Coordinates of N, CA, C and O in Angstrom, one line a residue:
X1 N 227.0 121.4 176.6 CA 227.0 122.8 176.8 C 226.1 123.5 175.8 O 226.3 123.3 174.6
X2 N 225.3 124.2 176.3 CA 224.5 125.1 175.4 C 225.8 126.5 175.3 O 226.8 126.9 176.0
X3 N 224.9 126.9 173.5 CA 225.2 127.9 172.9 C 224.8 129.3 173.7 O 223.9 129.4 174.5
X4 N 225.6 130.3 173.4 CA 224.9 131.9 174.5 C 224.4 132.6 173.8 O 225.2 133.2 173.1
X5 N 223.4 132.9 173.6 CA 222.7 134.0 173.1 C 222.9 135.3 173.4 O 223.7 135.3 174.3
X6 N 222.7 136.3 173.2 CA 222.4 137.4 174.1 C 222.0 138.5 173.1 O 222.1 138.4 171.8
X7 N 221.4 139.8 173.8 CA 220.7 141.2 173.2 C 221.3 141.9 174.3 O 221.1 141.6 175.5
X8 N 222.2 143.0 173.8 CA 223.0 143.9 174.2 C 222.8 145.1 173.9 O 222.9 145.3 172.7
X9 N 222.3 146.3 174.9 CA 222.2 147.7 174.4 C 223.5 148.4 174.5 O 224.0 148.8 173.5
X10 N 224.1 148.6 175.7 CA 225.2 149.5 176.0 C 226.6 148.0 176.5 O 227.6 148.3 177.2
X11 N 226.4 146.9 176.0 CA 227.8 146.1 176.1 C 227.3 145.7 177.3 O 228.0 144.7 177.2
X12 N 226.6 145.5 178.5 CA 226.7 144.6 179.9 C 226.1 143.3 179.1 O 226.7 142.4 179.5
X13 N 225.6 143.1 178.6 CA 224.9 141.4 178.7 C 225.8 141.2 177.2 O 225.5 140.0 176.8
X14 N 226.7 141.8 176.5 CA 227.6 141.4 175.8 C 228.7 141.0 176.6 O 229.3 140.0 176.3
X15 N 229.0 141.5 177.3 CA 230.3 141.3 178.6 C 230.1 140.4 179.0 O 230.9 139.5 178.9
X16 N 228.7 140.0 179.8 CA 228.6 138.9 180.7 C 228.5 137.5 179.6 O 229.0 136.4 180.1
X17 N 228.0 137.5 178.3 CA 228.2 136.6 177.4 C 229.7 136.0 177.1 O 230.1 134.8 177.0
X18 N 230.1 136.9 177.1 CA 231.6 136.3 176.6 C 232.5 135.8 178.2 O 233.6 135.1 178.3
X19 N 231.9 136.1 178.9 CA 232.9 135.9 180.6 C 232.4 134.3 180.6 O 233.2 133.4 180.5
X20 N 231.1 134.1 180.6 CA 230.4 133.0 181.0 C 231.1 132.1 179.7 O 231.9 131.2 180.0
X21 N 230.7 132.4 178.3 CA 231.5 131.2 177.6 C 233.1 131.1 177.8 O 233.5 130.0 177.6
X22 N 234.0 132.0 178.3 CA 235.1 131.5 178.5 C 235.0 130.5 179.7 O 235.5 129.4 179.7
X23 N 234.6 130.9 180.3 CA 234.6 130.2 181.8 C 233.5 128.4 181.7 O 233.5 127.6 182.5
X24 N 232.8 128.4 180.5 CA 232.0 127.2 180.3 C 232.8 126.9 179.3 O 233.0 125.8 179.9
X25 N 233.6 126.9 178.2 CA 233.7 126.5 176.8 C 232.2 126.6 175.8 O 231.7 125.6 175.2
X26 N 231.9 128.1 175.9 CA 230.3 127.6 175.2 C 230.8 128.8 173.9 O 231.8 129.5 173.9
X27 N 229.9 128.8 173.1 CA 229.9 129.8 171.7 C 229.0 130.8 172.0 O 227.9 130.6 172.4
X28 N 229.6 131.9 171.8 CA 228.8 133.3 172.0 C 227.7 133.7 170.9 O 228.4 133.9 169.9
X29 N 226.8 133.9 170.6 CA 226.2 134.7 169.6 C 225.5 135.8 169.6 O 224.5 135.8 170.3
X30 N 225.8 136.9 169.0 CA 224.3 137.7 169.3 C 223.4 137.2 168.8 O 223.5 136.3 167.9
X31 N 222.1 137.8 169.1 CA 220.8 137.5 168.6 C 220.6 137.1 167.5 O 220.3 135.9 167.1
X32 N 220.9 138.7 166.6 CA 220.7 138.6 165.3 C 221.6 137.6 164.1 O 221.5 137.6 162.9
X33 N 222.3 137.2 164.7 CA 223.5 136.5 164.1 C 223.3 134.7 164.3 O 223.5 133.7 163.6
X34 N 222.7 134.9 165.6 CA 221.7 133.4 166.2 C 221.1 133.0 165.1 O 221.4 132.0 164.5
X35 N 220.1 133.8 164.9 CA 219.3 133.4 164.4 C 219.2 132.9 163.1 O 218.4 132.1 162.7
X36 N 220.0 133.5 162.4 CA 220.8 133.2 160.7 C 221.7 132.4 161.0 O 222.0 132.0 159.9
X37 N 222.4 131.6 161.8 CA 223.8 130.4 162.0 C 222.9 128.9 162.5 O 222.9 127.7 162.1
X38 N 222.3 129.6 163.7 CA 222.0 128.5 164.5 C 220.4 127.4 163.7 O 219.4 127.8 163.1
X39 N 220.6 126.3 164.1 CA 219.3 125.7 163.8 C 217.9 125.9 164.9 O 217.8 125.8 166.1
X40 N 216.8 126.1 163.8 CA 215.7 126.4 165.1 C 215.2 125.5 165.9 O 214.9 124.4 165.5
X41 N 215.0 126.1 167.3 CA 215.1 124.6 168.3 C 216.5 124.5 169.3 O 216.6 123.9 170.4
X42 N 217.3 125.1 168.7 CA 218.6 124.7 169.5 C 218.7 125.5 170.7 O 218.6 126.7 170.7
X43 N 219.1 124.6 171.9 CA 219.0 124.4 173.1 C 220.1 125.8 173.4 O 221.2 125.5 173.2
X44 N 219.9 127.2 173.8 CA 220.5 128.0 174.6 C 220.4 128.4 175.6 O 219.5 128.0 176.3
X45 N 221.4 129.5 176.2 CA 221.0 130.4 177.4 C 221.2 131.6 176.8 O 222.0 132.0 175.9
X46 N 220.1 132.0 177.5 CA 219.7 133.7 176.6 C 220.0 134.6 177.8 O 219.8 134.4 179.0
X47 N 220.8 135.7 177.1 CA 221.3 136.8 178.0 C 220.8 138.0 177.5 O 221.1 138.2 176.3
X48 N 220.1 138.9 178.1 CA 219.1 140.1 177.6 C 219.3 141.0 178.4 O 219.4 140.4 179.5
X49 N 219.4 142.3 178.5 CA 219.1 143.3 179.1 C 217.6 143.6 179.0 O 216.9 143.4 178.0
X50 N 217.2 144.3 180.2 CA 216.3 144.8 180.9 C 215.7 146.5 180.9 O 215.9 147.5 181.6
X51 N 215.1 146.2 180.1 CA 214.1 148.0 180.3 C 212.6 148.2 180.8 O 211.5 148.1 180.3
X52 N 213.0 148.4 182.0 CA 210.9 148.6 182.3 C 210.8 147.0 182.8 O 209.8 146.6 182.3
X53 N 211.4 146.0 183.5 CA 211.4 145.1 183.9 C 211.1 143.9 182.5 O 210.8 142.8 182.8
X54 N 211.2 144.4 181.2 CA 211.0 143.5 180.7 C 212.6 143.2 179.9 O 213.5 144.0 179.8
X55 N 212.5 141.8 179.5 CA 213.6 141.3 179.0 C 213.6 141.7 177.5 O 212.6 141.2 176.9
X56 N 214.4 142.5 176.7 CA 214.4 142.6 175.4 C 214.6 141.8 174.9 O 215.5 141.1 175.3
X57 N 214.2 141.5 173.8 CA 213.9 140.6 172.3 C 213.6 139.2 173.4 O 213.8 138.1 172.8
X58 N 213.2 139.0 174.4 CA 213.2 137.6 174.8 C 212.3 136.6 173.8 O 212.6 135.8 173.0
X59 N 211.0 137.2 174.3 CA 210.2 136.6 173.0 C 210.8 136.4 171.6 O 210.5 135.2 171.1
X60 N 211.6 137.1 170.6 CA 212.4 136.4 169.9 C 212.9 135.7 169.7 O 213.0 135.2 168.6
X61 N 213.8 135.4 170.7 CA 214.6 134.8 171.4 C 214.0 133.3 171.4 O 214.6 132.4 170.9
X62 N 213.0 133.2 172.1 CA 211.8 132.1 172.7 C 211.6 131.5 171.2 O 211.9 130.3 170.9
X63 N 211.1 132.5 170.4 CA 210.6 132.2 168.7 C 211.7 131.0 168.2 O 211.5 130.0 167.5
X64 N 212.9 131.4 168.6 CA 213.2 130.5 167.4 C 214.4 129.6 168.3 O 215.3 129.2 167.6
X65 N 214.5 129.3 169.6 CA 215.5 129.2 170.1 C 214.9 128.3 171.7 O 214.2 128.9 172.6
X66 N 215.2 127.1 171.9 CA 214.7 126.6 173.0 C 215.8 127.0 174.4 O 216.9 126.5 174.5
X67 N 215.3 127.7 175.1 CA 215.7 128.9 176.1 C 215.7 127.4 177.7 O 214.7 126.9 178.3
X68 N 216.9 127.2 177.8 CA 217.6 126.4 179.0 C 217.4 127.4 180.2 O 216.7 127.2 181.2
X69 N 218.3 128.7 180.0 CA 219.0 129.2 181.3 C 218.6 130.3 180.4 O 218.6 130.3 179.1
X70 N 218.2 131.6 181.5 CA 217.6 132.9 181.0 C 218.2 134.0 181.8 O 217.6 134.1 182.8
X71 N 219.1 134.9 181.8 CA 219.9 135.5 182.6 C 219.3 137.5 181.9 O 219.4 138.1 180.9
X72 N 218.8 137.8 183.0 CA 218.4 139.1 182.5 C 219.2 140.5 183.6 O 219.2 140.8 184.8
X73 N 220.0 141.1 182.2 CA 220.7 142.1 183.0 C 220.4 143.6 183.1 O 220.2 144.2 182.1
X74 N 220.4 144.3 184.5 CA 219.6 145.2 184.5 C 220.6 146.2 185.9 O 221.7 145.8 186.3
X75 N 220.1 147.3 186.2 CA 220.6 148.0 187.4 C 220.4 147.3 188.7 O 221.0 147.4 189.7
X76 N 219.4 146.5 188.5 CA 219.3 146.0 190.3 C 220.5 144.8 190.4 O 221.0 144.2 189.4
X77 N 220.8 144.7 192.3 CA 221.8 144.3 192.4 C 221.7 142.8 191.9 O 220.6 142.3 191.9
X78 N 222.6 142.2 191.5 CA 222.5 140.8 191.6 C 221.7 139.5 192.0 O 221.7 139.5 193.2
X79 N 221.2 138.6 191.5 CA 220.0 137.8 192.8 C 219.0 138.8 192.8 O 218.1 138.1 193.1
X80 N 218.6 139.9 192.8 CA 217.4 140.4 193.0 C 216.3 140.5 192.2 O 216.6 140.1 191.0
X81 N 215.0 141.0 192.3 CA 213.9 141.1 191.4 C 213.6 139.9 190.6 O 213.2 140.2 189.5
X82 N 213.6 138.8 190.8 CA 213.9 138.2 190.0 C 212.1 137.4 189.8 O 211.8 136.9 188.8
X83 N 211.4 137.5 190.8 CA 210.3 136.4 190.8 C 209.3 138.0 189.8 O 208.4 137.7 189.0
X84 N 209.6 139.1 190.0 CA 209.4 140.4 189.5 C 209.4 140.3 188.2 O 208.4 140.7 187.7
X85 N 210.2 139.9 187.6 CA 210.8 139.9 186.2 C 210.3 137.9 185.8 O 210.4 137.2 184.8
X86 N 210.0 137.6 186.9 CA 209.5 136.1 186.2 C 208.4 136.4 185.1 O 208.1 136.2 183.9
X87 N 207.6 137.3 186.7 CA 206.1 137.4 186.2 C 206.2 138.2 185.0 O 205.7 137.8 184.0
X88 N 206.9 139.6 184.9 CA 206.5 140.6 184.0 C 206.8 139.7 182.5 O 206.3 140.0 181.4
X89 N 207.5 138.9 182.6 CA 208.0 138.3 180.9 C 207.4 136.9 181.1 O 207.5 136.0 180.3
X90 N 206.8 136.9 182.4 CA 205.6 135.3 181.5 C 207.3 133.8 181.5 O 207.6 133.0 180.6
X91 N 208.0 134.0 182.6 CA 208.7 132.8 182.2 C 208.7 131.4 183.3 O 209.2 131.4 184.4
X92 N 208.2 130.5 182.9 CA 207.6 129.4 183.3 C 208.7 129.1 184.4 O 209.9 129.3 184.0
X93 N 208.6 128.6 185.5 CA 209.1 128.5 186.7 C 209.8 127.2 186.5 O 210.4 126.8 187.5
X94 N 209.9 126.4 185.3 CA 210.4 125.3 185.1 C 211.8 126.0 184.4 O 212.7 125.2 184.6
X95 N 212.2 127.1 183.8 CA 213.1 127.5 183.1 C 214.2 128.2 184.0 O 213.9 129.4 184.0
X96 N 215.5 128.1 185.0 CA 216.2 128.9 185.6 C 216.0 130.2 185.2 O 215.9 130.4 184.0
X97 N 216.0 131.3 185.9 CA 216.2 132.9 186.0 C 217.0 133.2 186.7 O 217.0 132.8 187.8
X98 N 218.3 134.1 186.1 CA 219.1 135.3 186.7 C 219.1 136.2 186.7 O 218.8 136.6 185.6
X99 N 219.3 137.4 187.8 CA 219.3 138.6 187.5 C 221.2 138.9 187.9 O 221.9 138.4 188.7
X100 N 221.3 140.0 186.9 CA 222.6 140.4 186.8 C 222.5 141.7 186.6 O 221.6 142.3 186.1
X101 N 223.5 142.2 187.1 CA 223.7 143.7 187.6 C 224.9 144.2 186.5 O 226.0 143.7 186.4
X102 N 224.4 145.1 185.8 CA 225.3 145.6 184.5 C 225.8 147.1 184.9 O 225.5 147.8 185.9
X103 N 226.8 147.3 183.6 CA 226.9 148.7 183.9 C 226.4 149.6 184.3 O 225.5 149.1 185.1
X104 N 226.2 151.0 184.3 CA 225.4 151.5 183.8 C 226.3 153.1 183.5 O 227.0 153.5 184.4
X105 N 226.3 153.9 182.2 CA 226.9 155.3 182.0 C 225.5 156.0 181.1 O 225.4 155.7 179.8
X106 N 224.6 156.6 181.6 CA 224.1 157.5 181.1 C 224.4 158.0 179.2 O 223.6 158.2 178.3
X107 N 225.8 158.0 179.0 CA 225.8 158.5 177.7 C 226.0 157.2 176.7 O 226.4 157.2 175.5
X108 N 225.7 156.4 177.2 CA 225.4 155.3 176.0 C 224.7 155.0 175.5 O 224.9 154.4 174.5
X109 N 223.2 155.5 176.4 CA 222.3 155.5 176.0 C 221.7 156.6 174.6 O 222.1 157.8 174.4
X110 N 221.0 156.1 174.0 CA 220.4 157.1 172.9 C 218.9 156.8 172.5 O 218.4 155.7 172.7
X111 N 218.4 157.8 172.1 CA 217.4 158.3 171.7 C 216.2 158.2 173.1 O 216.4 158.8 174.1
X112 N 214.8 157.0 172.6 CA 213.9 157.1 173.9 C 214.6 156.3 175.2 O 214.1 156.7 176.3
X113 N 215.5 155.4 175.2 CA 215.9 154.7 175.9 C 216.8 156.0 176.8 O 216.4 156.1 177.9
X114 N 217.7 156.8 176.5 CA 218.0 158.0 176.9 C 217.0 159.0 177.7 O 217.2 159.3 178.9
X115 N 215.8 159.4 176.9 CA 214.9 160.2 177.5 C 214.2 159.3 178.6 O 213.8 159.9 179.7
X116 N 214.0 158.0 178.4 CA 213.5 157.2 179.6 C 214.4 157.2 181.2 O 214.1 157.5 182.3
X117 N 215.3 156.7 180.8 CA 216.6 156.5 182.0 C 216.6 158.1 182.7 O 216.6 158.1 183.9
X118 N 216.5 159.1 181.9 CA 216.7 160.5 182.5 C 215.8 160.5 183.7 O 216.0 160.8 184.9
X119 N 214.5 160.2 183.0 CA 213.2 160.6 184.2 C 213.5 159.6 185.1 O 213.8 159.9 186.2
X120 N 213.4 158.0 184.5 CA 213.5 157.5 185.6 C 214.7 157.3 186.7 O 214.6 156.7 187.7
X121 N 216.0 158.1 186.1 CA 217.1 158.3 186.7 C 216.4 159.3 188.1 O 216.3 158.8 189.2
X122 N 216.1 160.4 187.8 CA 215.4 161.4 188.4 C 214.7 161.1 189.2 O 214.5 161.9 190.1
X123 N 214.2 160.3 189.2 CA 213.1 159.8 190.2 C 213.6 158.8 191.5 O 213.5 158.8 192.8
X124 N 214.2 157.9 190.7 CA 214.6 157.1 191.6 C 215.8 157.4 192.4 O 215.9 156.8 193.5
X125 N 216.8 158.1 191.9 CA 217.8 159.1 192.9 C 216.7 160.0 193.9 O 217.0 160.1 195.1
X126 N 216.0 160.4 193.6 CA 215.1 161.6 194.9 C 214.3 160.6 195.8 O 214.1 160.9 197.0
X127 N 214.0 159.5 195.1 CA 213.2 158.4 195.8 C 214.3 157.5 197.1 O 214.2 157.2 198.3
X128 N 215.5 157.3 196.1 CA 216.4 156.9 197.6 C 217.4 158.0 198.4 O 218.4 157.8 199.1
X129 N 216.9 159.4 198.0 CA 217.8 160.4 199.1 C 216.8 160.6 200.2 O 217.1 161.0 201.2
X130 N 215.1 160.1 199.9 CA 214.6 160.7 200.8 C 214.4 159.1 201.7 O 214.6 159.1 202.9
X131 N 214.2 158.2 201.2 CA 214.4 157.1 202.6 C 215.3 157.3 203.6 O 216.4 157.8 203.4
X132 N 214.8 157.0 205.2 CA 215.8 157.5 206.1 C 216.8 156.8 206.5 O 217.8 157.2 207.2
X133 N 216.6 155.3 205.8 CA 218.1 154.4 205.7 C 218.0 153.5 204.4 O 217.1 152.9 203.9
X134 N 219.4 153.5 203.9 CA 219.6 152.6 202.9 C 220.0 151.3 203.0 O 220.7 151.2 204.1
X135 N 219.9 150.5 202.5 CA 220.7 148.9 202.5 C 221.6 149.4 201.1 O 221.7 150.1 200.1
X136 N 222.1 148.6 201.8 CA 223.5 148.9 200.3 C 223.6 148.4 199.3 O 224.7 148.3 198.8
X137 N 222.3 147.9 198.7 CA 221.7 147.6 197.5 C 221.6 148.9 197.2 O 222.4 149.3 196.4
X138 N 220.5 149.9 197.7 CA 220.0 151.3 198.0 C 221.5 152.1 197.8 O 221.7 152.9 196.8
X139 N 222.2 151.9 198.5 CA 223.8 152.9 198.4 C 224.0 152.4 196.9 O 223.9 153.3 196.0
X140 N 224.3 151.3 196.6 CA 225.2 151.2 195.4 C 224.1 151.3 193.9 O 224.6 151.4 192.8
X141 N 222.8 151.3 194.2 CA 222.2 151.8 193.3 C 222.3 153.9 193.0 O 222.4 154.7 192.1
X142 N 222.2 154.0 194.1 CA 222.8 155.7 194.2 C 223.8 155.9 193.5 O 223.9 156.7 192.6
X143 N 224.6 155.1 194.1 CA 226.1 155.7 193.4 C 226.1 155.3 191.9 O 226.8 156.0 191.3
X144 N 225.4 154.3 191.2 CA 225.9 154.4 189.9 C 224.5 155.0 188.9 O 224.7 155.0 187.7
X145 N 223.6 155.4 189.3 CA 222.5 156.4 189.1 C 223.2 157.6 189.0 O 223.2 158.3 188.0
X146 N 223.7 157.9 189.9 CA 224.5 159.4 190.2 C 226.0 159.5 189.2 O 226.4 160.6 188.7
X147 N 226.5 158.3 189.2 CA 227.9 158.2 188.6 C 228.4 158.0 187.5 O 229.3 158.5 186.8
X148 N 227.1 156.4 187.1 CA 227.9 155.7 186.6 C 228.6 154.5 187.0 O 228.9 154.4 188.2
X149 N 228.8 153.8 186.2 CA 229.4 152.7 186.9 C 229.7 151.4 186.2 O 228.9 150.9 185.4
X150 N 231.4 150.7 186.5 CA 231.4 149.1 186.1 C 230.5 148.4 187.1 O 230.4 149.0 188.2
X151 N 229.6 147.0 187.1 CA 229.1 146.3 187.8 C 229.2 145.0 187.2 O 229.1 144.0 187.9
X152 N 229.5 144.8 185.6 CA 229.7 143.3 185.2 C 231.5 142.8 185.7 O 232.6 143.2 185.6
X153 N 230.7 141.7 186.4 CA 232.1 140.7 186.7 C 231.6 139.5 186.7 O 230.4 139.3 186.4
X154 N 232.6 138.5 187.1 CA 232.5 137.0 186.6 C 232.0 136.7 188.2 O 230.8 136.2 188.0
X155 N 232.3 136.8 189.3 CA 231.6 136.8 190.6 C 230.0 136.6 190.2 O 229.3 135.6 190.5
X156 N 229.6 137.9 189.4 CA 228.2 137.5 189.6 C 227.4 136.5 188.6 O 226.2 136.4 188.5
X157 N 228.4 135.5 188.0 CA 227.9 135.0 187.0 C 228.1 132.9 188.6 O 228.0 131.7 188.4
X158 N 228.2 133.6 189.7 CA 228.6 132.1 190.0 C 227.3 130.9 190.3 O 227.3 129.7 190.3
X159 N 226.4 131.7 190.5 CA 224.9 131.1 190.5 C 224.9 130.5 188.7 O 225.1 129.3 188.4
X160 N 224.6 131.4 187.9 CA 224.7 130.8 187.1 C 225.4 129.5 186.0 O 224.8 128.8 185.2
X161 N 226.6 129.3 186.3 CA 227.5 128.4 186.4 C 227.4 127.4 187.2 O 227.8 126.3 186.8
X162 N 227.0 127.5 188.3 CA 226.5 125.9 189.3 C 225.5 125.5 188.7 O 225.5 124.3 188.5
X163 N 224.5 126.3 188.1 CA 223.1 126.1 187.2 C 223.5 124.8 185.9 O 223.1 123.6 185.7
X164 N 224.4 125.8 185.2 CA 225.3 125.2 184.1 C 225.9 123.7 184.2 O 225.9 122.9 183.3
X165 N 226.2 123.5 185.3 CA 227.1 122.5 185.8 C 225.9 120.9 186.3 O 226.1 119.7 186.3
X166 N 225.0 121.7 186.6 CA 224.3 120.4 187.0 C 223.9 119.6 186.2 O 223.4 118.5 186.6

């Protein structure tokens, strides 16, 4: 069993770290704490949140840490974006990719990460009121744009865990 990594802004890819090691028997770490305990080279799965399609600290992550299973958590629904986010972070088609669908509450955010989400909060709510039908990826990105919202569960960790298992 690999070790779990993860880079957490507002607690979703902290959540989904600790769900996945109970359910695997694996050791949680954050990043920064990785990187000071663990030996360099050692075989993890890296859990990262997602800003602007890119995986945060991944490349650090890469630096000092041989990256098995790569799970990047973001607003899009589960399973999605994912060949999107291969390309934008350069991750070699030999390395599994997940996408995971995280919280999301506007006031967790702070400073530019804050000012960023606003506009592009803004944008992409007026972008899916004016399509003339939604899929319910489309609906439930609305509603937690608009709301807020829990979306970390162990459900969406079940791709990843068959991954684990092979």
């Amino acid at each position: 069993m690999y070790d779990i990594i993860y880079r957490s802004k507002t607690g979703s890819s902290a959540k989904y770290a600790a769900i996945l090691a109970k359910k695997c028997g694996a050791k949680v770490y954050e990043l920064s704490k990785a990187i000071k305990e663990l030996e360099k080279g050692t075989k993890v799965i890296y859990i990262g949140c997602v800003r602007a399609d890119n995986i945060l600290s991944l490349n650090k992550a890469a630096k000092y840490f041989d990256l098995k299973i790569i799970c990047a958590v973001g607003m899009a629904q589960t399973g999605e974006n994912i060949n999107k986010i291969r390309t934008v972070n350069k991750i070699d088609e030999s390395i599994p990719l997940f996408t995971l669908q995280g919280d999301f509450y506007l006031d967790k955010l702070k400073g530019l990460d804050l000012l960023m989400m606003k506009m592009v909060r803004k944008t992409l709510i007026r972008q899916n009121k004016e399509k003339k039908e939604l899929s319910i990826g489309d609906k439930d990105t609305l509603e937690l744009l608009e709301n807020g919202g829990i979306r970390v569960n162990a459900d969406n960790l079940k791709d990843v865990i068959s991954e684990i298992r092979k």
